[in-house]
PDB file of C-alpha atoms in Angstrom:
ATOM      1  CA  UNK A   1     -11.292  11.507   9.254  1.00 69.00           C
ATOM      2  CA  UNK A   2     -10.306   9.529   6.240  1.00 79.00           C
ATOM      3  CA  UNK A   3     -12.005   6.347   5.104  1.00 89.00           C
ATOM      4  CA  UNK A   4     -12.275   4.173   2.028  1.00 93.00           C
ATOM      5  CA  UNK A   5     -14.976   1.577   1.402  1.00 95.00           C
ATOM      6  CA  UNK A   6     -14.655  -1.347  -0.967  1.00 96.00           C
ATOM      7  CA  UNK A   7     -16.302  -4.775  -0.997  1.00 96.00           C
ATOM      8  CA  UNK A   8     -14.470  -7.400   1.000  1.00 95.00           C
ATOM      9  CA  UNK A   9     -14.871 -10.200  -1.503  1.00 96.00           C
ATOM     10  CA  UNK A  10     -15.910 -10.729  -5.118  1.00 97.00           C
ATOM     11  CA  UNK A  11     -16.184 -13.969  -7.080  1.00 97.00           C
ATOM     12  CA  UNK A  12     -16.277 -14.170 -10.862  1.00 97.00           C
ATOM     13  CA  UNK A  13     -15.864 -16.702 -13.638  1.00 97.00           C
ATOM     14  CA  UNK A  14     -12.841 -16.934 -15.904  1.00 97.00           C
ATOM     15  CA  UNK A  15     -13.371 -14.817 -19.013  1.00 97.00           C
ATOM     16  CA  UNK A  16     -15.956 -12.597 -17.353  1.00 97.00           C
ATOM     17  CA  UNK A  17     -15.809  -8.918 -16.409  1.00 97.00           C
ATOM     18  CA  UNK A  18     -15.751  -7.715 -12.817  1.00 98.00           C
ATOM     19  CA  UNK A  19     -15.991  -4.253 -11.309  1.00 98.00           C
ATOM     20  CA  UNK A  20     -14.586  -3.369  -7.893  1.00 98.00           C
ATOM     21  CA  UNK A  21     -16.001  -0.172  -6.428  1.00 98.00           C
ATOM     22  CA  UNK A  22     -14.349   2.222  -4.041  1.00 97.00           C
ATOM     23  CA  UNK A  23     -15.869   5.174  -2.225  1.00 97.00           C
ATOM     24  CA  UNK A  24     -13.733   7.489  -0.177  1.00 96.00           C
ATOM     25  CA  UNK A  25     -13.939  10.272   2.323  1.00 93.00           C
ATOM     26  CA  UNK A  26     -10.740  12.149   2.832  1.00 87.00           C
ATOM     27  CA  UNK A  27      -9.164  15.536   3.173  1.00 83.00           C
ATOM     28  CA  UNK A  28      -6.476  16.445   0.706  1.00 83.00           C
ATOM     29  CA  UNK A  29      -7.216  14.465  -2.437  1.00 90.00           C
ATOM     30  CA  UNK A  30      -4.834  14.292  -5.373  1.00 90.00           C
ATOM     31  CA  UNK A  31      -5.919  11.065  -6.997  1.00 93.00           C
ATOM     32  CA  UNK A  32      -6.986   7.446  -6.657  1.00 96.00           C
ATOM     33  CA  UNK A  33      -4.653   4.506  -7.145  1.00 96.00           C
ATOM     34  CA  UNK A  34      -5.263   0.789  -7.490  1.00 97.00           C
ATOM     35  CA  UNK A  35      -2.939  -1.970  -6.373  1.00 97.00           C
ATOM     36  CA  UNK A  36      -2.925  -5.745  -6.751  1.00 97.00           C
ATOM     37  CA  UNK A  37      -1.510  -8.092  -4.159  1.00 96.00           C
ATOM     38  CA  UNK A  38      -1.190 -11.840  -4.522  1.00 96.00           C
ATOM     39  CA  UNK A  39      -1.020 -13.952  -1.387  1.00 93.00           C
ATOM     40  CA  UNK A  40       2.474 -13.724   0.051  1.00 90.00           C
ATOM     41  CA  UNK A  41       3.500 -11.039  -2.401  1.00 93.00           C
ATOM     42  CA  UNK A  42       4.053  -7.313  -2.394  1.00 95.00           C
ATOM     43  CA  UNK A  43       1.411  -4.883  -3.591  1.00 96.00           C
ATOM     44  CA  UNK A  44       1.974  -3.829  -7.181  1.00 96.00           C
ATOM     45  CA  UNK A  45       0.681  -0.698  -8.843  1.00 95.00           C
ATOM     46  CA  UNK A  46      -2.082  -1.026 -11.435  1.00 96.00           C
ATOM     47  CA  UNK A  47      -3.395   2.436 -12.229  1.00 95.00           C
ATOM     48  CA  UNK A  48      -3.878   6.012 -11.101  1.00 94.00           C
ATOM     49  CA  UNK A  49      -6.632   8.529 -11.772  1.00 95.00           C
ATOM     50  CA  UNK A  50      -6.029  12.162 -10.960  1.00 93.00           C
ATOM     51  CA  UNK A  51      -8.854  13.481 -13.128  1.00 94.00           C
ATOM     52  CA  UNK A  52     -12.408  12.352 -13.724  1.00 97.00           C
ATOM     53  CA  UNK A  53     -12.876   9.702 -16.350  1.00 97.00           C
ATOM     54  CA  UNK A  54     -11.660   6.340 -17.474  1.00 97.00           C
ATOM     55  CA  UNK A  55      -8.050   5.187 -17.740  1.00 94.00           C
ATOM     56  CA  UNK A  56      -7.386   1.999 -19.682  1.00 94.00           C
ATOM     57  CA  UNK A  57      -4.338  -0.223 -19.356  1.00 89.00           C
ATOM     58  CA  UNK A  58      -4.739  -3.478 -21.223  1.00 93.00           C
ATOM     59  CA  UNK A  59      -7.394  -5.641 -19.593  1.00 96.00           C
ATOM     60  CA  UNK A  60      -7.662  -3.263 -16.645  1.00 96.00           C
ATOM     61  CA  UNK A  61      -9.500   0.057 -16.572  1.00 97.00           C
ATOM     62  CA  UNK A  62     -10.010   2.491 -13.727  1.00 98.00           C
ATOM     63  CA  UNK A  63     -12.588   5.216 -13.335  1.00 98.00           C
ATOM     64  CA  UNK A  64     -12.826   8.240 -11.095  1.00 98.00           C
ATOM     65  CA  UNK A  65     -15.593  10.684 -10.245  1.00 97.00           C
ATOM     66  CA  UNK A  66     -14.241  13.326  -7.900  1.00 95.00           C
ATOM     67  CA  UNK A  67     -17.636  14.926  -7.373  1.00 95.00           C
ATOM     68  CA  UNK A  68     -19.044  11.596  -6.165  1.00 96.00           C
ATOM     69  CA  UNK A  69     -15.885  10.568  -4.262  1.00 96.00           C
ATOM     70  CA  UNK A  70     -16.118   7.312  -6.139  1.00 96.00           C
ATOM     71  CA  UNK A  71     -13.977   5.153  -8.332  1.00 98.00           C
ATOM     72  CA  UNK A  72     -13.859   1.643  -9.667  1.00 98.00           C
ATOM     73  CA  UNK A  73     -11.481  -0.879 -11.163  1.00 98.00           C
ATOM     74  CA  UNK A  74     -12.740  -2.883 -14.104  1.00 98.00           C
ATOM     75  CA  UNK A  75     -11.090  -6.174 -14.966  1.00 97.00           C
ATOM     76  CA  UNK A  76     -11.967  -7.717 -18.315  1.00 97.00           C
ATOM     77  CA  UNK A  77     -11.339 -11.188 -19.743  1.00 97.00           C
ATOM     78  CA  UNK A  78     -10.636 -12.502 -16.276  1.00 97.00           C
ATOM     79  CA  UNK A  79      -7.863 -15.045 -15.926  1.00 97.00           C
ATOM     80  CA  UNK A  80      -7.109 -17.389 -13.050  1.00 97.00           C
ATOM     81  CA  UNK A  81      -3.977 -15.389 -12.288  1.00 97.00           C
ATOM     82  CA  UNK A  82      -6.168 -12.367 -11.514  1.00 98.00           C
ATOM     83  CA  UNK A  83      -7.189 -14.044  -8.256  1.00 98.00           C
ATOM     84  CA  UNK A  84      -5.696 -11.657  -5.743  1.00 97.00           C
ATOM     85  CA  UNK A  85      -6.549  -8.784  -3.399  1.00 96.00           C
ATOM     86  CA  UNK A  86      -7.172  -5.383  -4.915  1.00 97.00           C
ATOM     87  CA  UNK A  87      -6.749  -2.164  -2.978  1.00 97.00           C
ATOM     88  CA  UNK A  88      -7.876   1.320  -3.787  1.00 97.00           C
ATOM     89  CA  UNK A  89      -5.764   4.083  -2.280  1.00 96.00           C
ATOM     90  CA  UNK A  90      -6.253   7.810  -1.987  1.00 94.00           C
ATOM     91  CA  UNK A  91      -3.278   9.983  -2.796  1.00 89.00           C
ATOM     92  CA  UNK A  92      -3.290  12.498   0.035  1.00 86.00           C
ATOM     93  CA  UNK A  93      -0.679  14.766   1.515  1.00 78.00           C
ATOM     94  CA  UNK A  94       2.604  12.836   1.262  1.00 79.00           C
ATOM     95  CA  UNK A  95       0.852   9.516   1.799  1.00 87.00           C
ATOM     96  CA  UNK A  96      -1.378   6.925   0.212  1.00 91.00           C
ATOM     97  CA  UNK A  97      -4.355   5.891   2.330  1.00 93.00           C
ATOM     98  CA  UNK A  98      -5.421   2.346   1.473  1.00 94.00           C
ATOM     99  CA  UNK A  99      -8.786   0.656   1.680  1.00 92.00           C
ATOM    100  CA  UNK A 100      -9.147  -2.732   3.363  1.00 93.00           C
ATOM    101  CA  UNK A 101      -8.961  -4.522   0.044  1.00 95.00           C
ATOM    102  CA  UNK A 102     -11.234  -6.671  -2.103  1.00 96.00           C
ATOM    103  CA  UNK A 103     -10.389 -10.323  -2.430  1.00 96.00           C
ATOM    104  CA  UNK A 104     -11.155 -11.468  -5.969  1.00 98.00           C
ATOM    105  CA  UNK A 105     -11.636 -15.169  -6.594  1.00 97.00           C
ATOM    106  CA  UNK A 106     -11.713 -16.234 -10.236  1.00 97.00           C
ATOM    107  CA  UNK A 107     -13.385 -19.607 -10.798  1.00 96.00           C
ATOM    108  CA  UNK A 108     -12.857 -21.822 -13.839  1.00 95.00           C
TER     109      UNK A 108
ATOM    110  CA  UNK B   1      17.478  -1.697 -11.635  1.00 68.00           C
ATOM    111  CA  UNK B   2      17.179  -3.322  -8.231  1.00 80.00           C
ATOM    112  CA  UNK B   3      13.837  -3.125  -6.469  1.00 93.00           C
ATOM    113  CA  UNK B   4      13.058  -2.112  -2.914  1.00 97.00           C
ATOM    114  CA  UNK B   5      14.960  -4.317  -0.488  1.00 97.00           C
ATOM    115  CA  UNK B   6      13.775  -5.003   3.026  1.00 98.00           C
ATOM    116  CA  UNK B   7      15.656  -6.824   5.738  1.00 97.00           C
ATOM    117  CA  UNK B   8      15.142  -9.022   7.581  1.00 98.00           C
ATOM    118  CA  UNK B   9      12.375 -10.858   5.736  1.00 97.00           C
ATOM    119  CA  UNK B  10      11.229 -12.797   8.781  1.00 97.00           C
ATOM    120  CA  UNK B  11      11.801 -12.343  12.461  1.00 97.00           C
ATOM    121  CA  UNK B  12      10.405 -13.562  15.746  1.00 98.00           C
ATOM    122  CA  UNK B  13      10.492 -11.485  18.890  1.00 98.00           C
ATOM    123  CA  UNK B  14       8.949 -11.692  22.330  1.00 98.00           C
ATOM    124  CA  UNK B  15       6.797  -9.143  24.081  1.00 98.00           C
ATOM    125  CA  UNK B  16       8.718  -6.227  25.487  1.00 98.00           C
ATOM    126  CA  UNK B  17      11.593  -6.492  23.051  1.00 98.00           C
ATOM    127  CA  UNK B  18      12.346  -3.964  20.369  1.00 98.00           C
ATOM    128  CA  UNK B  19      12.952  -4.441  16.669  1.00 98.00           C
ATOM    129  CA  UNK B  20      14.580  -2.496  13.856  1.00 98.00           C
ATOM    130  CA  UNK B  21      13.630  -3.035  10.232  1.00 98.00           C
ATOM    131  CA  UNK B  22      15.604  -1.783   7.279  1.00 98.00           C
ATOM    132  CA  UNK B  23      14.620  -0.609   3.822  1.00 98.00           C
ATOM    133  CA  UNK B  24      16.737   0.258   0.810  1.00 98.00           C
ATOM    134  CA  UNK B  25      14.723   2.115  -1.829  1.00 97.00           C
ATOM    135  CA  UNK B  26      15.098   1.942  -5.571  1.00 95.00           C
ATOM    136  CA  UNK B  27      18.094   3.954  -6.715  1.00 93.00           C
ATOM    137  CA  UNK B  28      17.041   7.555  -7.295  1.00 90.00           C
ATOM    138  CA  UNK B  29      13.915   7.301  -5.174  1.00 92.00           C
ATOM    139  CA  UNK B  30      14.120   9.725  -2.279  1.00 92.00           C
ATOM    140  CA  UNK B  31      10.731   9.169  -0.698  1.00 93.00           C
ATOM    141  CA  UNK B  32      10.221   6.166   1.558  1.00 96.00           C
ATOM    142  CA  UNK B  33       6.935   5.160   3.166  1.00 96.00           C
ATOM    143  CA  UNK B  34       6.211   2.467   5.715  1.00 98.00           C
ATOM    144  CA  UNK B  35       3.001   0.483   6.097  1.00 98.00           C
ATOM    145  CA  UNK B  36       1.727  -2.156   8.478  1.00 98.00           C
ATOM    146  CA  UNK B  37      -0.426  -4.942   7.072  1.00 97.00           C
ATOM    147  CA  UNK B  38      -2.334  -7.413   9.233  1.00 93.00           C
ATOM    148  CA  UNK B  39      -4.608 -10.270   8.064  1.00 83.00           C
ATOM    149  CA  UNK B  40      -7.873  -8.953   6.727  1.00 70.00           C
ATOM    150  CA  UNK B  41      -6.724  -5.369   7.043  1.00 73.00           C
ATOM    151  CA  UNK B  42      -5.590  -2.941   4.465  1.00 81.00           C
ATOM    152  CA  UNK B  43      -2.259  -1.277   4.574  1.00 93.00           C
ATOM    153  CA  UNK B  44      -2.054   1.068   7.531  1.00 95.00           C
ATOM    154  CA  UNK B  45       0.178   4.079   6.934  1.00 95.00           C
ATOM    155  CA  UNK B  46       2.991   4.496   9.447  1.00 97.00           C
ATOM    156  CA  UNK B  47       5.140   7.356   8.138  1.00 94.00           C
ATOM    157  CA  UNK B  48       6.770   8.896   5.098  1.00 94.00           C
ATOM    158  CA  UNK B  49      10.266  10.289   4.770  1.00 95.00           C
ATOM    159  CA  UNK B  50      11.878  12.498   2.197  1.00 93.00           C
ATOM    160  CA  UNK B  51      15.405  13.895   2.399  1.00 92.00           C
ATOM    161  CA  UNK B  52      15.766  12.647   5.964  1.00 94.00           C
ATOM    162  CA  UNK B  53      12.615  14.494   7.064  1.00 95.00           C
ATOM    163  CA  UNK B  54       9.411  12.902   8.213  1.00 95.00           C
ATOM    164  CA  UNK B  55       6.698  14.586   6.197  1.00 92.00           C
ATOM    165  CA  UNK B  56       3.713  12.656   7.436  1.00 92.00           C
ATOM    166  CA  UNK B  57       2.831  10.226  10.187  1.00 93.00           C
ATOM    167  CA  UNK B  58      -0.044   7.819  10.686  1.00 93.00           C
ATOM    168  CA  UNK B  59      -2.040   7.085  13.824  1.00 93.00           C
ATOM    169  CA  UNK B  60       0.348   4.786  15.590  1.00 96.00           C
ATOM    170  CA  UNK B  61       1.687   5.063  19.137  1.00 97.00           C
ATOM    171  CA  UNK B  62       5.051   6.604  19.853  1.00 96.00           C
ATOM    172  CA  UNK B  63       6.557   3.120  20.135  1.00 98.00           C
ATOM    173  CA  UNK B  64       6.746   3.214  16.361  1.00 98.00           C
ATOM    174  CA  UNK B  65       9.484   5.419  15.010  1.00 97.00           C
ATOM    175  CA  UNK B  66      11.575   5.746  11.914  1.00 97.00           C
ATOM    176  CA  UNK B  67      14.345   7.613  10.257  1.00 97.00           C
ATOM    177  CA  UNK B  68      15.919   8.127   6.878  1.00 97.00           C
ATOM    178  CA  UNK B  69      19.583   8.448   6.080  1.00 97.00           C
ATOM    179  CA  UNK B  70      21.324  10.690   3.581  1.00 96.00           C
ATOM    180  CA  UNK B  71      21.500   7.826   1.063  1.00 94.00           C
ATOM    181  CA  UNK B  72      17.664   7.500   1.303  1.00 95.00           C
ATOM    182  CA  UNK B  73      17.838   4.187   3.118  1.00 97.00           C
ATOM    183  CA  UNK B  74      15.322   4.034   5.934  1.00 98.00           C
ATOM    184  CA  UNK B  75      14.807   2.180   9.180  1.00 98.00           C
ATOM    185  CA  UNK B  76      11.811   1.792  11.401  1.00 98.00           C
ATOM    186  CA  UNK B  77      11.888   0.790  15.025  1.00 98.00           C
ATOM    187  CA  UNK B  78       9.223  -0.636  17.268  1.00 98.00           C
ATOM    188  CA  UNK B  79       9.943  -0.612  20.974  1.00 97.00           C
ATOM    189  CA  UNK B  80       8.272  -2.533  23.793  1.00 97.00           C
ATOM    190  CA  UNK B  81       6.704  -5.001  21.386  1.00 98.00           C
ATOM    191  CA  UNK B  82       3.128  -6.150  21.913  1.00 97.00           C
ATOM    192  CA  UNK B  83       1.368  -9.214  20.508  1.00 96.00           C
ATOM    193  CA  UNK B  84      -0.709  -6.933  18.299  1.00 95.00           C
ATOM    194  CA  UNK B  85       2.414  -5.705  16.542  1.00 97.00           C
ATOM    195  CA  UNK B  86       2.659  -9.018  14.716  1.00 97.00           C
ATOM    196  CA  UNK B  87       2.263  -8.012  11.092  1.00 97.00           C
ATOM    197  CA  UNK B  88       3.848  -7.622   7.701  1.00 97.00           C
ATOM    198  CA  UNK B  89       5.750  -4.342   7.561  1.00 98.00           C
ATOM    199  CA  UNK B  90       6.021  -2.983   4.060  1.00 98.00           C
ATOM    200  CA  UNK B  91       8.346  -0.324   2.813  1.00 98.00           C
ATOM    201  CA  UNK B  92       7.702   1.535  -0.408  1.00 97.00           C
ATOM    202  CA  UNK B  93       9.703   4.066  -2.355  1.00 95.00           C
ATOM    203  CA  UNK B  94       8.734   6.610  -4.938  1.00 92.00           C
ATOM    204  CA  UNK B  95       9.926   9.565  -6.914  1.00 84.00           C
ATOM    205  CA  UNK B  96       8.468  12.444  -4.929  1.00 67.00           C
ATOM    206  CA  UNK B  97       6.401  15.226  -6.336  1.00 64.00           C
ATOM    207  CA  UNK B  98       5.426  13.378  -9.478  1.00 66.00           C
ATOM    208  CA  UNK B  99       1.873  12.713  -8.220  1.00 68.00           C
ATOM    209  CA  UNK B 100       1.561   9.474 -10.100  1.00 79.00           C
ATOM    210  CA  UNK B 101       0.112   7.617  -7.130  1.00 83.00           C
ATOM    211  CA  UNK B 102       2.675   4.893  -7.705  1.00 91.00           C
ATOM    212  CA  UNK B 103       4.613   3.332  -4.892  1.00 94.00           C
ATOM    213  CA  UNK B 104       7.131   0.555  -5.356  1.00 95.00           C
ATOM    214  CA  UNK B 105       6.848  -1.924  -2.536  1.00 97.00           C
ATOM    215  CA  UNK B 106       9.394  -4.285  -1.084  1.00 97.00           C
ATOM    216  CA  UNK B 107       8.511  -7.860  -0.147  1.00 96.00           C
ATOM    217  CA  UNK B 108       8.112  -6.843   3.470  1.00 97.00           C
ATOM    218  CA  UNK B 109       9.412  -7.897   6.856  1.00 98.00           C
ATOM    219  CA  UNK B 110       7.138 -10.349   8.602  1.00 97.00           C
ATOM    220  CA  UNK B 111       7.281  -9.821  12.343  1.00 97.00           C
ATOM    221  CA  UNK B 112       5.895 -12.347  14.801  1.00 97.00           C
ATOM    222  CA  UNK B 113       5.653 -11.334  18.443  1.00 97.00           C
ATOM    223  CA  UNK B 114       5.318 -14.169  20.952  1.00 97.00           C
TER     224      UNK B 114
END
């Protein structure tokens, strides 16, 4: 089977750093993606890791360890607008398999 | 460049009816995927089409079907609707075989089954 585990909810303070972890179990792995979805909106792509290591895109960074079947999304200098749901997704054979999502609440 | 367009945005049906949802991908994108999203759930993969061929299918009953046309536009159909089919149905397009893990999602079609 295929499964992804990520925390259901995370709360952090504006300006802080937060890390959202994702562990996966899947057959056919090409990479790990991260998506952001605001309430009522469409999911939007944040980052993709095909190889082990850290990818940085502005305030967001994503990490992958293929040997540990583990990745995380790091959000720095949190802003109120970062309050949203974040999904990790495994790039498998002609499909992305999504986790259940982590709801991030940023407090003032 | 126009984004992914889904129609209708909202619809209400009753149990036993059938529904057809439409998706127009970004110009040049030939891969179209469909997902079902329910409250508190992640995005559940329905199917993926490329060049009018279904390349992969999720674990949904046969009541859920789809197709893709030669212009890459796609439709999905749900027959004999059940209350549990109430959900946001998302379509996403991508440039196939680039392995970037990036899908471009539409705003979705929100289906309510009464």
